[in-house]
Coordinates of C-alpha atoms (C1' of nucleotides) in Angstrom, one line a residue:
Chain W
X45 CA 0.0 0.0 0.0
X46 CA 1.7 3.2 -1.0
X47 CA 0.9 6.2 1.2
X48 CA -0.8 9.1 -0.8
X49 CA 1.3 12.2 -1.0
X50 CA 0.2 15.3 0.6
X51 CA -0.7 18.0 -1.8
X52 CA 2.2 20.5 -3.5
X53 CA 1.8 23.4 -1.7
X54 CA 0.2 22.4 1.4
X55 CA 1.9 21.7 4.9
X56 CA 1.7 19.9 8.1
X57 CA 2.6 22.1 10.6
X58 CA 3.4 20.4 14.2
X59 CA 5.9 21.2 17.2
X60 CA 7.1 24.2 17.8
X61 CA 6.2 26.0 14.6
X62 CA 2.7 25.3 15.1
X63 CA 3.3 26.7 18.4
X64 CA 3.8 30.1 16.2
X65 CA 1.2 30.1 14.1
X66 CA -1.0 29.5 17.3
X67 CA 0.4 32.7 19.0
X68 CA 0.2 34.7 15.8
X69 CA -3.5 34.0 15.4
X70 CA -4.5 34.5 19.4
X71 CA -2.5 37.6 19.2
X72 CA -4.4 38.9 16.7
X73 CA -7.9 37.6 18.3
X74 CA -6.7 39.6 21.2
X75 CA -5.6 42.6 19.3
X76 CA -8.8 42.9 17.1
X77 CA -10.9 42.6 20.5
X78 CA -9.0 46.2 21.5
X79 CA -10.5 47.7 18.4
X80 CA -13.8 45.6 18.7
X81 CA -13.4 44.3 15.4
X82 CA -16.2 41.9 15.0
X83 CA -15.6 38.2 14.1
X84 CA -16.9 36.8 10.7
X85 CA -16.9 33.4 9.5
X86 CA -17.2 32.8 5.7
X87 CA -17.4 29.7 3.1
X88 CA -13.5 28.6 1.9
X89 CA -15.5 28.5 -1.8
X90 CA -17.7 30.9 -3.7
X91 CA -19.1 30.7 -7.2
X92 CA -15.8 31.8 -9.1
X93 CA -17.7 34.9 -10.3
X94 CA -17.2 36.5 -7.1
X95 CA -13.1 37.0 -7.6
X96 CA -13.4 37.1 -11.2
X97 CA -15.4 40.5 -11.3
X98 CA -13.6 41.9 -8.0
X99 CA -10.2 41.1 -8.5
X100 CA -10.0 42.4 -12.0
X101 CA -10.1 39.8 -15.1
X102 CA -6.6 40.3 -15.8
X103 CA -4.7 39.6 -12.6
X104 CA -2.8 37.1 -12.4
X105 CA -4.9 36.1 -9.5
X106 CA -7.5 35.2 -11.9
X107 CA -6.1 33.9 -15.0
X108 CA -3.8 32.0 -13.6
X109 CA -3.9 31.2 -10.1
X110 CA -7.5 30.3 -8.9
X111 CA -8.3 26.7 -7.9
X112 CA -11.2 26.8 -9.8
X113 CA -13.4 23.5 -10.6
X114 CA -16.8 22.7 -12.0
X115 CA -19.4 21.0 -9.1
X116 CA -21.7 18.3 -9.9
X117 CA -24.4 20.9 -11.1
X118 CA -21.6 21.9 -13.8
X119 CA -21.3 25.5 -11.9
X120 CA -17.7 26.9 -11.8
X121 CA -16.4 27.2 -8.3
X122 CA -13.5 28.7 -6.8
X123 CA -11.5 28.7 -3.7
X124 CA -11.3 31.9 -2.2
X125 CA -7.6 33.4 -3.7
X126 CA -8.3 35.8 -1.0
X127 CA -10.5 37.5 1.9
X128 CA -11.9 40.9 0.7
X129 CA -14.1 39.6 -2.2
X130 CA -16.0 36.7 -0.1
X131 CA -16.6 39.2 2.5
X132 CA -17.9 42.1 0.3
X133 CA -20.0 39.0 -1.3
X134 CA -21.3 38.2 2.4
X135 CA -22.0 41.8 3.2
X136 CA -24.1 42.0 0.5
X137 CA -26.6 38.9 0.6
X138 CA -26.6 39.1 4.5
X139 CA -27.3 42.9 4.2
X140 CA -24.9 44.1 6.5
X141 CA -25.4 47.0 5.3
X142 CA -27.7 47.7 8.6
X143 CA -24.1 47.4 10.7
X144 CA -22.4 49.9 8.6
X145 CA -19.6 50.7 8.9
X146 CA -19.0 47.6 10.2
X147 CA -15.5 46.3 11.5
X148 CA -14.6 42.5 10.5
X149 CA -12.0 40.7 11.3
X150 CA -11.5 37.3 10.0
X151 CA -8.5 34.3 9.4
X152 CA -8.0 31.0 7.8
X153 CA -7.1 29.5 4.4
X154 CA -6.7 30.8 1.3
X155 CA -5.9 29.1 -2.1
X156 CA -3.8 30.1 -4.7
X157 CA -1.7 27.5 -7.7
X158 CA 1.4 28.6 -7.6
X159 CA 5.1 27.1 -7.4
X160 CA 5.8 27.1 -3.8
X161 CA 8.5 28.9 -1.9
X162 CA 9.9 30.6 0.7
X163 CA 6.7 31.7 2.4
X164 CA 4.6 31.0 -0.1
X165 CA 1.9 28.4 -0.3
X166 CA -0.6 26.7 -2.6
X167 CA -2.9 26.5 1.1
X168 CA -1.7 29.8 2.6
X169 CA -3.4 31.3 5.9
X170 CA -4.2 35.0 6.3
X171 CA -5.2 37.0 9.1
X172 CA -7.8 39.6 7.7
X173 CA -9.4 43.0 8.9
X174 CA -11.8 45.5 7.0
X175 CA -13.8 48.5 7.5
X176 CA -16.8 47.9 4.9
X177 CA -19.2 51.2 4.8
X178 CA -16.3 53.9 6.2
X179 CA -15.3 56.7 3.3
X180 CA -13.5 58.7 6.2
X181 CA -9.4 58.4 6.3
X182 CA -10.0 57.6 10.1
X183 CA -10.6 54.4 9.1
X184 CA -7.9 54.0 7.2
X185 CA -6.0 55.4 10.3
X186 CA -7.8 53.1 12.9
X187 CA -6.9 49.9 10.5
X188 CA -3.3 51.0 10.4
X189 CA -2.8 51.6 13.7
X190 CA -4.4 48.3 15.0
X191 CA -1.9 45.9 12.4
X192 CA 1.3 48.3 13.5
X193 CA 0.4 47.6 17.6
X194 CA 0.0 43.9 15.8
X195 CA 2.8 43.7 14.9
X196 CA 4.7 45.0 17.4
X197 CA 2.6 43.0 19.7
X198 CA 4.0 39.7 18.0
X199 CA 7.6 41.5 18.8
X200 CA 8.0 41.5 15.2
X201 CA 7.8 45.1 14.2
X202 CA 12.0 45.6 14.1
X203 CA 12.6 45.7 11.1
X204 CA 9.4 45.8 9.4
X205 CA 8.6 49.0 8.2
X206 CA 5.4 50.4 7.1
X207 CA 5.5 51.4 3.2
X208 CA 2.3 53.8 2.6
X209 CA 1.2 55.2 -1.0
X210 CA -1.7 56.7 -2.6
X211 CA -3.2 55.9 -5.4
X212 CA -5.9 58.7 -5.1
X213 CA -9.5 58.3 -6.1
X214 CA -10.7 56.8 -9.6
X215 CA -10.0 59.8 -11.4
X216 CA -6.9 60.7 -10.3
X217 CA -5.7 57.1 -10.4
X218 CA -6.5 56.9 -14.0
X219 CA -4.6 60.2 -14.7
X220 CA -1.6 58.4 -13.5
X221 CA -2.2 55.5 -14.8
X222 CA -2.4 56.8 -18.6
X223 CA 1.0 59.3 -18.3
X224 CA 3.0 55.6 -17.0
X225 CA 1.7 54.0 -19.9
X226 CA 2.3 57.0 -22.3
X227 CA 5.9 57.3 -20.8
X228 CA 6.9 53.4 -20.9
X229 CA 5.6 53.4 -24.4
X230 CA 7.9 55.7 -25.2
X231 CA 10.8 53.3 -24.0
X232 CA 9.1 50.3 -24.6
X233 CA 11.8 48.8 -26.6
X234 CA 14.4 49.2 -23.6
X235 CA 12.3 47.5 -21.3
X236 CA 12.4 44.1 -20.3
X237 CA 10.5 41.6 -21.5
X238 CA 8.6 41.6 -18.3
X239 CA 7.2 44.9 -18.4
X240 CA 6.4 45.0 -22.1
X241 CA 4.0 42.4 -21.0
X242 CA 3.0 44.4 -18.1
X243 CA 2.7 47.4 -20.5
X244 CA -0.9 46.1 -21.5
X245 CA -1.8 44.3 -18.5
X246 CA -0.7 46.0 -15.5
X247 CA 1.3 49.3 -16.5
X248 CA 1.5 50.4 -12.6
X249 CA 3.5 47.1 -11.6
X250 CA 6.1 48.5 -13.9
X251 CA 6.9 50.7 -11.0
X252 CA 8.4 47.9 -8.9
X253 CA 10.4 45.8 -11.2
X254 CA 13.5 44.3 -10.2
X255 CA 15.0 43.9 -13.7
X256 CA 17.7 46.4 -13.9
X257 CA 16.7 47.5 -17.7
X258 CA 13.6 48.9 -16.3
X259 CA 14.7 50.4 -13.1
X260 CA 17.1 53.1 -15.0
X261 CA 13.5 54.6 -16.1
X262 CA 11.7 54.6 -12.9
X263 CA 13.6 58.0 -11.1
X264 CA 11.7 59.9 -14.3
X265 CA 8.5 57.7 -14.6
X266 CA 5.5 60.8 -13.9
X267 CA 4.5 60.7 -10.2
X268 CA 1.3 60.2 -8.9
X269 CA 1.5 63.3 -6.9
X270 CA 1.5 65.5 -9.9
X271 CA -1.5 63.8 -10.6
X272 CA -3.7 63.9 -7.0
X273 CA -6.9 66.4 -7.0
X274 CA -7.1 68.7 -4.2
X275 CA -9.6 65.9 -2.6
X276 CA -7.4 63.0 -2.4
X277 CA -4.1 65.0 -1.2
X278 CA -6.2 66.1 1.6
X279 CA -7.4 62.6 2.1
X280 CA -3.7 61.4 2.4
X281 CA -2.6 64.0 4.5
X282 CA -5.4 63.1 6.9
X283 CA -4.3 59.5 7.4
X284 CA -0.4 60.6 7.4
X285 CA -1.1 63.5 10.2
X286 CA -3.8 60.3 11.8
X287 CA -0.7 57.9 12.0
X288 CA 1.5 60.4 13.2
X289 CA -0.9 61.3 16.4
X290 CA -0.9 57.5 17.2
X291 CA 2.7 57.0 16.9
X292 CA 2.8 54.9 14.0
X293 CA 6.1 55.4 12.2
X294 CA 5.6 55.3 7.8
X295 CA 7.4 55.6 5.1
X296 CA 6.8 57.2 1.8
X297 CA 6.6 54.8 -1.0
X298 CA 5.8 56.7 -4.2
X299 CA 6.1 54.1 -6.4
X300 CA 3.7 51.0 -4.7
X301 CA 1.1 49.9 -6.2
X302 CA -1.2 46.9 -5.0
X303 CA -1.9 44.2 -7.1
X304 CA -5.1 44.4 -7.5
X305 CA -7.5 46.2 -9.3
X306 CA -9.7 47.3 -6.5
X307 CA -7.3 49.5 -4.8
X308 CA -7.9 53.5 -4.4
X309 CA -6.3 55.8 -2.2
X310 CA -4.6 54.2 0.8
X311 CA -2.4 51.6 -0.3
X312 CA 0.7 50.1 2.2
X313 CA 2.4 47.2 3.0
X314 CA 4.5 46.4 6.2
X315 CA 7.8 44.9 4.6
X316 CA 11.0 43.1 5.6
X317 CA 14.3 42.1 4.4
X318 CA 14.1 39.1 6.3
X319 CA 11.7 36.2 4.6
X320 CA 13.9 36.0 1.6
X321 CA 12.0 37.4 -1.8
X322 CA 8.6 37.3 0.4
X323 CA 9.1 40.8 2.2
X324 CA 5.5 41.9 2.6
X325 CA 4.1 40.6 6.2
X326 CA 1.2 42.9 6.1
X327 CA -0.8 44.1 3.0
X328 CA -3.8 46.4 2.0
X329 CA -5.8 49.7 1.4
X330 CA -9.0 51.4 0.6
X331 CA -10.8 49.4 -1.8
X332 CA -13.9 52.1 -2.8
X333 CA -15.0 50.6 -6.1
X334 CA -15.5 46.9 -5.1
X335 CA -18.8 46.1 -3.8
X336 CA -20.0 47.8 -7.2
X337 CA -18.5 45.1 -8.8
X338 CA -20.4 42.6 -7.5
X339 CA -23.8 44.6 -7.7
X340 CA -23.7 46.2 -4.6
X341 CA -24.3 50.5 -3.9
X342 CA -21.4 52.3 -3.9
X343 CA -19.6 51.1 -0.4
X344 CA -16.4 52.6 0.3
X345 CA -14.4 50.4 2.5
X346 CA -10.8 49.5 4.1
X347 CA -8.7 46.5 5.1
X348 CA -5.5 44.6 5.1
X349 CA -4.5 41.0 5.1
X350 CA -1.3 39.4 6.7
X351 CA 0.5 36.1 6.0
X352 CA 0.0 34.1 9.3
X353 CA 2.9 31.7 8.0
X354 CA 4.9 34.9 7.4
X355 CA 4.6 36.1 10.5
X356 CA 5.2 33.2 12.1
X357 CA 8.8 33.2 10.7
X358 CA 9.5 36.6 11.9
X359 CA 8.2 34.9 15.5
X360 CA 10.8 32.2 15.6
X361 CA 10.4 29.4 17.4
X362 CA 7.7 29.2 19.6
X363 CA 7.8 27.2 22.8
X364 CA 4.7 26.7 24.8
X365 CA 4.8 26.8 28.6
X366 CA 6.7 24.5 30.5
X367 CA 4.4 21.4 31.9
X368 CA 3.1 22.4 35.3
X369 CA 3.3 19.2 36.9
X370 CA 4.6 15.6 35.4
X371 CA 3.5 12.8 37.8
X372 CA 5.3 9.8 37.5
X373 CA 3.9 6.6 38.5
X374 CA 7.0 4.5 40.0
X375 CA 4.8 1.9 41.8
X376 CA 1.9 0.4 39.0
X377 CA -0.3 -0.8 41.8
X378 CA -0.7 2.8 43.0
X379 CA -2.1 3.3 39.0
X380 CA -4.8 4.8 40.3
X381 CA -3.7 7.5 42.4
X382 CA -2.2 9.5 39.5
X383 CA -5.6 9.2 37.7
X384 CA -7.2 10.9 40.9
X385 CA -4.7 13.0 41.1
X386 CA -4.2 14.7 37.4
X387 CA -8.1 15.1 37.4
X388 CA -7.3 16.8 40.5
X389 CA -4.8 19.4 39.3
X390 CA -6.3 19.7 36.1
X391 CA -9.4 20.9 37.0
X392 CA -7.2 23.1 39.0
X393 CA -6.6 24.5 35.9
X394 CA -2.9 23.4 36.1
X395 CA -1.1 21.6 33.1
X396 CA -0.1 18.1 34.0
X397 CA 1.4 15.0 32.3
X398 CA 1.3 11.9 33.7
X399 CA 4.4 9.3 32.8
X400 CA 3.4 5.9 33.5
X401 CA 4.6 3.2 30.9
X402 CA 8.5 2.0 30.6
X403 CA 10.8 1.1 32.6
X404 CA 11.2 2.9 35.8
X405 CA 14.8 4.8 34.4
X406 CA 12.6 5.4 31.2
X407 CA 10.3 7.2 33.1
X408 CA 12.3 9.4 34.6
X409 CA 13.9 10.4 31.2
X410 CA 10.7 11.2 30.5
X411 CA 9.9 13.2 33.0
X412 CA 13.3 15.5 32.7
X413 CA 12.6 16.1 29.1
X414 CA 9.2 17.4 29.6
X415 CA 11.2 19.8 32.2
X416 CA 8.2 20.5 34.6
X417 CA 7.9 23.3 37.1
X418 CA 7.4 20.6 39.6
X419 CA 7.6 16.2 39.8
X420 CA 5.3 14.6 41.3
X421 CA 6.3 10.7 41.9
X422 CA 3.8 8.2 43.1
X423 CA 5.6 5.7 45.2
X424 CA 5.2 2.3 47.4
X425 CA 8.2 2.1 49.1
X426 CA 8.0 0.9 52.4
X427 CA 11.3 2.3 53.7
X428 CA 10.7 4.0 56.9
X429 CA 11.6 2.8 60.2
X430 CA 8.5 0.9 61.3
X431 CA 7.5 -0.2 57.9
X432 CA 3.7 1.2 58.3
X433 CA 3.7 3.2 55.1
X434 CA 2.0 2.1 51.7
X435 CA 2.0 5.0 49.5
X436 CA 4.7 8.0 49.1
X437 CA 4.2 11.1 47.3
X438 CA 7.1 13.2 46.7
X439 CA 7.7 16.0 44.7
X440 CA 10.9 18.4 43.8
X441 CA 10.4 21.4 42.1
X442 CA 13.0 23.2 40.5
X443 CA 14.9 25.6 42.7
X444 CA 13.8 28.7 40.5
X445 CA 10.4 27.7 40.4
X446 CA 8.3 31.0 41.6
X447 CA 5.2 29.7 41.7
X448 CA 4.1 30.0 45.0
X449 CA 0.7 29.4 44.1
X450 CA 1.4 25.9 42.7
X451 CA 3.5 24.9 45.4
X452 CA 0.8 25.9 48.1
X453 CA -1.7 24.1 46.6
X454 CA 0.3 21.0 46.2
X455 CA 1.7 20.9 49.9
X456 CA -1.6 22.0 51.3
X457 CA -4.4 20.7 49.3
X458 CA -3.5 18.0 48.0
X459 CA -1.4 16.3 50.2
X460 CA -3.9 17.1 53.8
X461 CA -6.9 16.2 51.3
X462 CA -5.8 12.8 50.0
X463 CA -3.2 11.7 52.2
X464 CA -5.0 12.9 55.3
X465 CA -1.3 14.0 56.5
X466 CA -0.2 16.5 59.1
X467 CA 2.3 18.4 56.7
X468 CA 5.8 18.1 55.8
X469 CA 7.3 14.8 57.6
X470 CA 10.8 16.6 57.9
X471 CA 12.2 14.6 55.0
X472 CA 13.6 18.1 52.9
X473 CA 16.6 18.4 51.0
X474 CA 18.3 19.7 47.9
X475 CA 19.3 18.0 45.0
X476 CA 21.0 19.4 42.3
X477 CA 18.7 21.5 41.2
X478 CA 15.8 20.5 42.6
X479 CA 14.1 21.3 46.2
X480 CA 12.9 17.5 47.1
X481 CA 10.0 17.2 49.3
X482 CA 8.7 14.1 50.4
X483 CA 5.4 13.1 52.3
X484 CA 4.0 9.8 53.1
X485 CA 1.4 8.4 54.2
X486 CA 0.2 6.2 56.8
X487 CA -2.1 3.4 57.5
Chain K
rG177 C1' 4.7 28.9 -16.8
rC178 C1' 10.4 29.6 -16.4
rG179 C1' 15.3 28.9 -13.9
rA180 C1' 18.8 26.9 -10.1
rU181 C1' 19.6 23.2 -6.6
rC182 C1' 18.8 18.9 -3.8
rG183 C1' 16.4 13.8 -2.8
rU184 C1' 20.9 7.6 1.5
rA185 C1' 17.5 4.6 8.2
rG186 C1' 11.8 8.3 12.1
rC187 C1' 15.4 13.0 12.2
rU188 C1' 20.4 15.4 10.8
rC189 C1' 23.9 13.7 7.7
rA190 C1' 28.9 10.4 6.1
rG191 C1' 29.6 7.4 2.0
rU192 C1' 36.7 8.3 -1.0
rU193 C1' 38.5 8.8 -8.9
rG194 C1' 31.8 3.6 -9.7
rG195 C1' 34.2 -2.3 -6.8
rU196 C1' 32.7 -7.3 -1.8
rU197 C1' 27.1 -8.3 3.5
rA198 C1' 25.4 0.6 2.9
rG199 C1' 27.5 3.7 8.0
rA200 C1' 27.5 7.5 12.3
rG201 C1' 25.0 10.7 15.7
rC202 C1' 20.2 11.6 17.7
rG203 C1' 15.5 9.3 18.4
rC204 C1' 12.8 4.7 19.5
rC205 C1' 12.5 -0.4 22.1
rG206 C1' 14.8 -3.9 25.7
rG207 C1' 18.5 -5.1 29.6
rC208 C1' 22.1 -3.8 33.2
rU209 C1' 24.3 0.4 36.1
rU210 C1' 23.1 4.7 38.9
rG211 C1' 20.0 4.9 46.6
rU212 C1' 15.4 11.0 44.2
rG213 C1' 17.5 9.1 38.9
rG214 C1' 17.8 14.1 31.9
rU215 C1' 24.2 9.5 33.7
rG216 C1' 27.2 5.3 31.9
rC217 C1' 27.5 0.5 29.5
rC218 C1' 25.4 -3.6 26.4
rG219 C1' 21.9 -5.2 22.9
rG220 C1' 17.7 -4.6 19.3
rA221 C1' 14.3 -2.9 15.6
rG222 C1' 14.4 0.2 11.2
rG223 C1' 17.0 1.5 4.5
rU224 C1' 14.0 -2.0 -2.8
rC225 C1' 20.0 4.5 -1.4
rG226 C1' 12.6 9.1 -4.4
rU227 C1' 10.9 6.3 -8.9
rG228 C1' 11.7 4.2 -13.9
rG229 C1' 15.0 3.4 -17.7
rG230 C1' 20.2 3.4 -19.6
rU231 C1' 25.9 3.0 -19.5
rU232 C1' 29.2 -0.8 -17.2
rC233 C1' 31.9 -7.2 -15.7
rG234 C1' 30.0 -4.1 -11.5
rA235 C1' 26.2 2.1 -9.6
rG236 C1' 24.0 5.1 -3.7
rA237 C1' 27.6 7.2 -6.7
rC238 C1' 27.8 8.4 -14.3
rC239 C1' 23.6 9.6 -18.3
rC240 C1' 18.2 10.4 -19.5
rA241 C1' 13.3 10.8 -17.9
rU242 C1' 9.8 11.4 -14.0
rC243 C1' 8.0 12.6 -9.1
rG244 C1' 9.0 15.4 -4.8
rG245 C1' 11.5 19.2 -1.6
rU246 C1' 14.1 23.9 -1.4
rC247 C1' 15.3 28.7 -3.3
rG248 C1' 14.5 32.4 -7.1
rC249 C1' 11.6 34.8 -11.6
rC250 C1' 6.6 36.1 -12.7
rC251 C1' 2.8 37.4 -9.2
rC252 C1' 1.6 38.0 -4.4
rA253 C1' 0.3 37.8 2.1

RNA sequence: GCGAUCGUAGCUCAGUUGGUUAGAGCGCCGGCUUGUGGUGCCGGAGGUCGUGGGUUCGAGACCCAUCGGUCGCCCCA
């Protein structure tokens, strides 16, 4: 029987990197609460029409990176390439339009064919936060300053830095749009293959080529600020003097452009030079025209997405708490005790293991690799003077171990309540690193 | 879609200019040792050397194809 491969693209994530992706997502549960972002839920698939008309028909997105597939009624789905199109979708046929403007924030998978890489995934996960029904720059400020106290939440925000453009309203966006392509046509010739493609398709991503044949045209490329109305340089100078109020540091970033078609006004991206070619942890803007796409009024609305397995990198290694308590059974007739007492702790609401198969050395091994604040070991010996004990419990916690707490409620609780003793029986030492107490109980 | 690079035990890797029964460390299992015990010693399980062809007297090592991983281009979080 030969085992099935997973898909390209897809991971398992276990151990301590899972441990990061865990604390990325909680952080950002916790973070959105502070700006009572309100959760949403939403399908992983949608009929494919709903990121076709959004996203802008010729993005690469859509022509060539949507798992797309036909359903037994012959109807083209899609899995979502992305957040902002489902959830305009959702706003729409829910009519949410009642909660306007209504904050969401949302995270899970996200589907997109591509060759994998540093980063980058076929099965990606995003975290993703909007302002749907908000024309105001505050938004736009609010939604910034939540992903920059995000980020430096995670402890990730050195060397990140926040990259913000505009792309001014319709108008003003198509203004630019037409002098680029006017002033690469005039070069096109010099230009690398690339871009002459990009030429027709997508003249703005010119802007941010790496190929060196390009980039000697870029200093003199026209500028969008020559090409702003009095109305959208006011709106960027609202969300520039918003960020600076909070604290938020920015960067000027004349030449970046978003991806996709959607985007007006705010557009910025929170970058690194530390994921390799993947530098953008954070991504988004103001994306006014969208819900008209899909049939919608004219909604204007924010948001961002970020790259959970991105961020994750930047977060390292992420080790959960130590174990609270390991019991280890040394005597299996006394099996039971350790069941009564890992209820016991648990319920507690302390973290326990119990280690009660191997060989009694093997147990121990055990126990020091799982490197618990404190050992409990379930014992028969009958070793004391007049032989009258049948049950020892003994723990050592480790000499640093400032959990008074813990320690109480193990010497107190638990040892008067089920052993029915009197308290410590004078047996106290040290042991390498470990403060070794020792109780036993009598018959 | 394009390019580079890699693919040997569960994991990390060694395997000399192609030459007898493919190795180590870690991990796992067992035994002994250690009188509070992540030590030490002994033993064990586990590999069709990604897969399929080819060259050769002989290939894990060379060639071709294919699959997969990694990194980069395009694009994007």
């Amino acid at each position: 029987m030969e085992t099935p491969q997973a898909i390209r693209g897809t991971q398992d994530i276990f151990g301590a990197e899972a441990e990061a992706f865990a604390h990325v997502v909680e952080t950002f549960e916790r973070v959105r609460k502070l700006y009572r972002f309100r959760r949403a839920e939403m399908p992983v698939f949608e009929k494919t029409a709903v990121f076709s008309r959004s996203l802008g028909e010729t993005t690469d997105v859509v022509s060539k990176e949507m798992y797309s597939f036909l359903d037994r009624g012959d109807e083209s789905l899609t899995l979502r390439p992305e957040f902002t199109a489902g959830i305009a979708r959702a706003y729409l046929t829910n009519g949410w339009q009642q909660h306007a403007p209504l904050k969401l924030a949302t995270h899970g998978p996200l589907f997109r064919y591509e060759r994998p890489q540093k980063g980058r995934y076929r099965q990606f996960h995003q975290l993703d936060a909007e302002i749907i029904g908000a024309a105001e720059p505050q938004a736009d400020v609010e939604l910034l300053v939540m992903a920059d106290q995000l980020l430096k939440e995670l402890g990730v925000s050195d060397g990140v830095t926040l990259m913000l453009n505009t792309l001014g309203d319709g108008a003003s966006r198509e203004a630019w749009r037409a002098a680029l392509v006017d002033y690469f046509r005039g070069q096109r010739e010099a230009l690398s293959e690339d871009s002459q493609e990009r030429l027709e398709r997508n003249p703005l991503r010119i802007l941010d080529s790496k190929d060196a044949r390009d980039k000697v045209f870029l200093a003199d490329a026209p500028k969008i600020d020559d090409y702003l109305n009095g109305e959208a340089q006011e709106f960027f100078g609202r969300v520039t003097s918003g960020l600076d109020a909070a604290g938020v540091e920015w960067t000027r970033a004349p030449s970046l452009v978003r991806g996709l078609d959607y985007y007006r006004h705010t557009a910025f991206e929170f970058v690194t030079d530390r994921l390799g070619a993947q530098g953008t942890v954070l991504g988004g803007g103001r994306y006014d025209g969208l819900i008209e796409t899909l049939g919608g009024a004219h909604t204007p609305a924010v948001g961002w997405a970020a790259g959970i397995e991105r961020l994750a990198m930047l977060v390292g290694e992420w080790h959960p708490l130590p174990t609270e308590v390991v019991i280890v059974l040394e005597a299996d007739s006394l099996v039971v005790v350790t069941n009564y007492l890992a209820a016991k702790i648990r319920r507690r609401g302390y973290s326990c293991e119990v280690v009660s198969s191997g060989s009694v050395n093997k147990r121990f091994e055990k126990s020091k690799k799982l490197n618990p604040l404190v050992t409990v070991i379930i014992d028969d010996k009958v070793d004391s003077i007049d032989g009258d004990f049948n049950a020892r419990f003994k723990y050592s916690a480790n000499v640093d171990c400032d959990r008074p707490d813990l320690m109480k409620y193990l010497t107190e609780e638990l040892e008067r309540k089920y052993f029915q003793n009197d308290g410590y029986d004078g047996d106290y030492f040290a042991s390498g690193q470990d403060m070794v107490f020792s109780f036993e109980s009598s018959r």
